Amino acid sequence: MNRKTYNAAKKTLENNCYAINLHNQLLRRTLPSREFYVHQWNWDSATHAMALIHIDEMRAYEEIYSLLSGQWVNGLIPHIIFNPSETRYFPGPDIWDTEKTSGTTIATSGITQPPLITISAFYMYKTAKDRNQARIFQKNVIPKLVAYHEHLKKYRDPENSGLLTIIHPWESGTDNSPRWDNVLQQIDIGSIPDRIKETVNEGRTDNKLGELDDRPKVYDYYRYLYLTDLYKNWQWDFVKIVRESPFAVKDILFNAIWCYANDSLAQFLEETGKGKDAKKFRVWEQQTRDAIQSLWNSHSQIFKLINVTQGKKISIYEDTIANFLPLLAKAVTKTQLTQLINQLLDPKKYWSPVPLPSIALDNPKFELTRYWRGPSWPITNLLIIEGLRNYEMSNPCKKLQLKIIKKTMSMIEKYGFSEYYNPYGENTYTKRKTLGFGSFSWSAAIYIYLAHEYKLITF
Ligand code: DGY
């Protein structure tokens, strides 16, 4: 651990902080990057709070309160809570048009993101030094988290399979991962109205503020916006959306986090003596774990996804970083564990000079710089580090976990707080070592979290 980087990480989180007046209360929240992501993002904030709890407990709570301020009356916690004074980001509030259905006056998007917020909130509660404040936080957030979980279960798993359905690639947090290619290709570009294409061509800012080669392609954006337009026209009726949308997928990353989030929520409730209320979430946790286990294909050594669009049931096999997320859900057998470790440590697959790439290096769809189609991301490294923790009694797991922690921290020390990183580091065809947008909050937050949680710094 490097003290200079640690201090710079704190500074980055300070610089990216802004206060918002919500019902006459000033709440501090953290934007992901001033270069582009100028609002509040759901799983980014959940990650920020896991670091903030170590450096400023009140600010960590405010981060979560601010995120929850955008919760809909039906329980949804949206993926973006907009900052009313910012216009730089596309697609902004007018594209989503959620205010009529959300039941809140706060402008938000209409989709969600992996439910890391529950895991983060329980972690904050366990870690906080001021126990009084921690209990106040616990009292405030539990009903909202319960409502969120009930919302997800009701609307995203109507068939009670144990696996939630996501309705937009953005809900996975891994927007342009090849996991969505086959599903998205079924949306014929020719059938997308010109007005949507024009909105994208005129409105899109990510490709102008950032590098074109780092970002999703224009056809991805046409389809992303086609979906949001459809849902807006359906007035965010999630029963209809899940049934009729041209994009409905049981994703492995989202569901692994869902499984772990139910464990966190159950523990959170048990802590307050509400063991009876916790039971339901324990059942959901185990149901999802069993369902994830049934997705394993021993030949390809991949946990498949299921495309459930409009009643279909089509398996998707794609070799991406999401394949390791079942570790987080404790959904991995001994044999699978060995096979997954071998894949992670294979220099032809995931053990690149700057690991872990977002898709296997030998996946023909690998692209060095493009967002979730190759680059290494601190967030997925973190989720895998935490996943390996579930198996740390096994020596190879413990060793690998420490290696990934070390590599993640030195990647950040060497290349700064980028959104994502070139998996080949210096030794590469491109001169650019850092990718995406800069001064990125969750890269800073993950550095701080790892330093504290794994006791790599003496205070
Ligand atoms: C973006 O705009 O790139 C986000 O990932 C969507 O939330």
mmCIF file of N, CA, C and O and ligand atoms in Angstrom, residues 36-37 41 79-80 89 170 175 215 221 371, ligand 1:
data_model
loop_
_atom_site.group_PDB
_atom_site.id
_atom_site.type_symbol
_atom_site.label_atom_id
_atom_site.label_comp_id
_atom_site.label_asym_id
_atom_site.label_seq_id
_atom_site.Cartn_x
_atom_site.Cartn_y
_atom_site.Cartn_z
ATOM 1 N N PHE A 36 -17.583 13.189 -17.115
ATOM 2 C CA PHE A 36 -18.779 12.727 -17.838
ATOM 3 C C PHE A 36 -19.943 12.349 -16.922
ATOM 4 O O PHE A 36 -21.071 12.788 -17.126
ATOM 5 N N TYR A 37 -19.664 11.551 -15.898
ATOM 6 C CA TYR A 37 -20.751 11.017 -15.052
ATOM 7 C C TYR A 37 -21.032 12.002 -13.912
ATOM 8 O O TYR A 37 -20.487 11.853 -12.809
ATOM 9 N N TRP A 41 -24.773 7.551 -9.446
ATOM 10 C CA TRP A 41 -25.041 6.205 -9.987
ATOM 11 C C TRP A 41 -25.144 5.215 -8.829
ATOM 12 O O TRP A 41 -24.362 5.283 -7.868
ATOM 13 N N HIS A 79 -31.042 3.448 -11.343
ATOM 14 C CA HIS A 79 -29.588 3.401 -11.557
ATOM 15 C C HIS A 79 -28.970 4.784 -11.583
ATOM 16 O O HIS A 79 -27.792 4.914 -11.290
ATOM 17 N N ILE A 80 -29.759 5.823 -11.902
ATOM 18 C CA ILE A 80 -29.216 7.194 -11.820
ATOM 19 C C ILE A 80 -30.180 8.076 -11.030
ATOM 20 O O ILE A 80 -31.397 8.052 -11.268
ATOM 21 N N TYR A 89 -24.660 15.230 -19.182
ATOM 22 C CA TYR A 89 -24.757 13.786 -19.407
ATOM 23 C C TYR A 89 -25.944 13.421 -20.304
ATOM 24 O O TYR A 89 -27.033 13.965 -20.167
ATOM 25 N N TRP A 170 -27.695 -1.815 -19.420
ATOM 26 C CA TRP A 170 -27.194 -0.918 -18.369
ATOM 27 C C TRP A 170 -27.504 -1.429 -16.970
ATOM 28 O O TRP A 170 -26.859 -1.056 -16.008
ATOM 29 N N ASP A 175 -22.262 -2.608 -19.449
ATOM 30 C CA ASP A 175 -23.151 -2.191 -20.536
ATOM 31 C C ASP A 175 -22.986 -2.915 -21.875
ATOM 32 O O ASP A 175 -23.938 -3.427 -22.429
ATOM 33 N N ARG A 215 -15.606 3.648 -25.889
ATOM 34 C CA ARG A 215 -17.030 3.653 -25.558
ATOM 35 C C ARG A 215 -17.814 2.643 -26.399
ATOM 36 O O ARG A 215 -17.349 2.196 -27.447
ATOM 37 N N TYR A 221 -25.810 2.141 -28.860
ATOM 38 C CA TYR A 221 -26.565 3.269 -28.316
ATOM 39 C C TYR A 221 -27.965 3.376 -28.915
ATOM 40 O O TYR A 221 -28.918 3.709 -28.223
ATOM 41 N N TYR A 371 -14.489 -0.310 -23.268
ATOM 42 C CA TYR A 371 -15.401 -0.413 -22.132
ATOM 43 C C TYR A 371 -15.442 -1.824 -21.548
ATOM 44 O O TYR A 371 -14.440 -2.290 -21.029
HETATM 45 C C1 DGY B 1 -23.159 5.192 -19.287
HETATM 46 O O1 DGY B 1 -23.745 6.218 -19.578
HETATM 47 O O2 DGY B 1 -22.125 4.791 -19.832
HETATM 48 C C2 DGY B 1 -23.656 4.393 -18.157
HETATM 49 O O3 DGY B 1 -22.921 3.244 -17.947
HETATM 50 C C3 DGY B 1 -25.106 4.060 -18.278
HETATM 51 O O4 DGY B 1 -25.544 4.113 -17.010
#
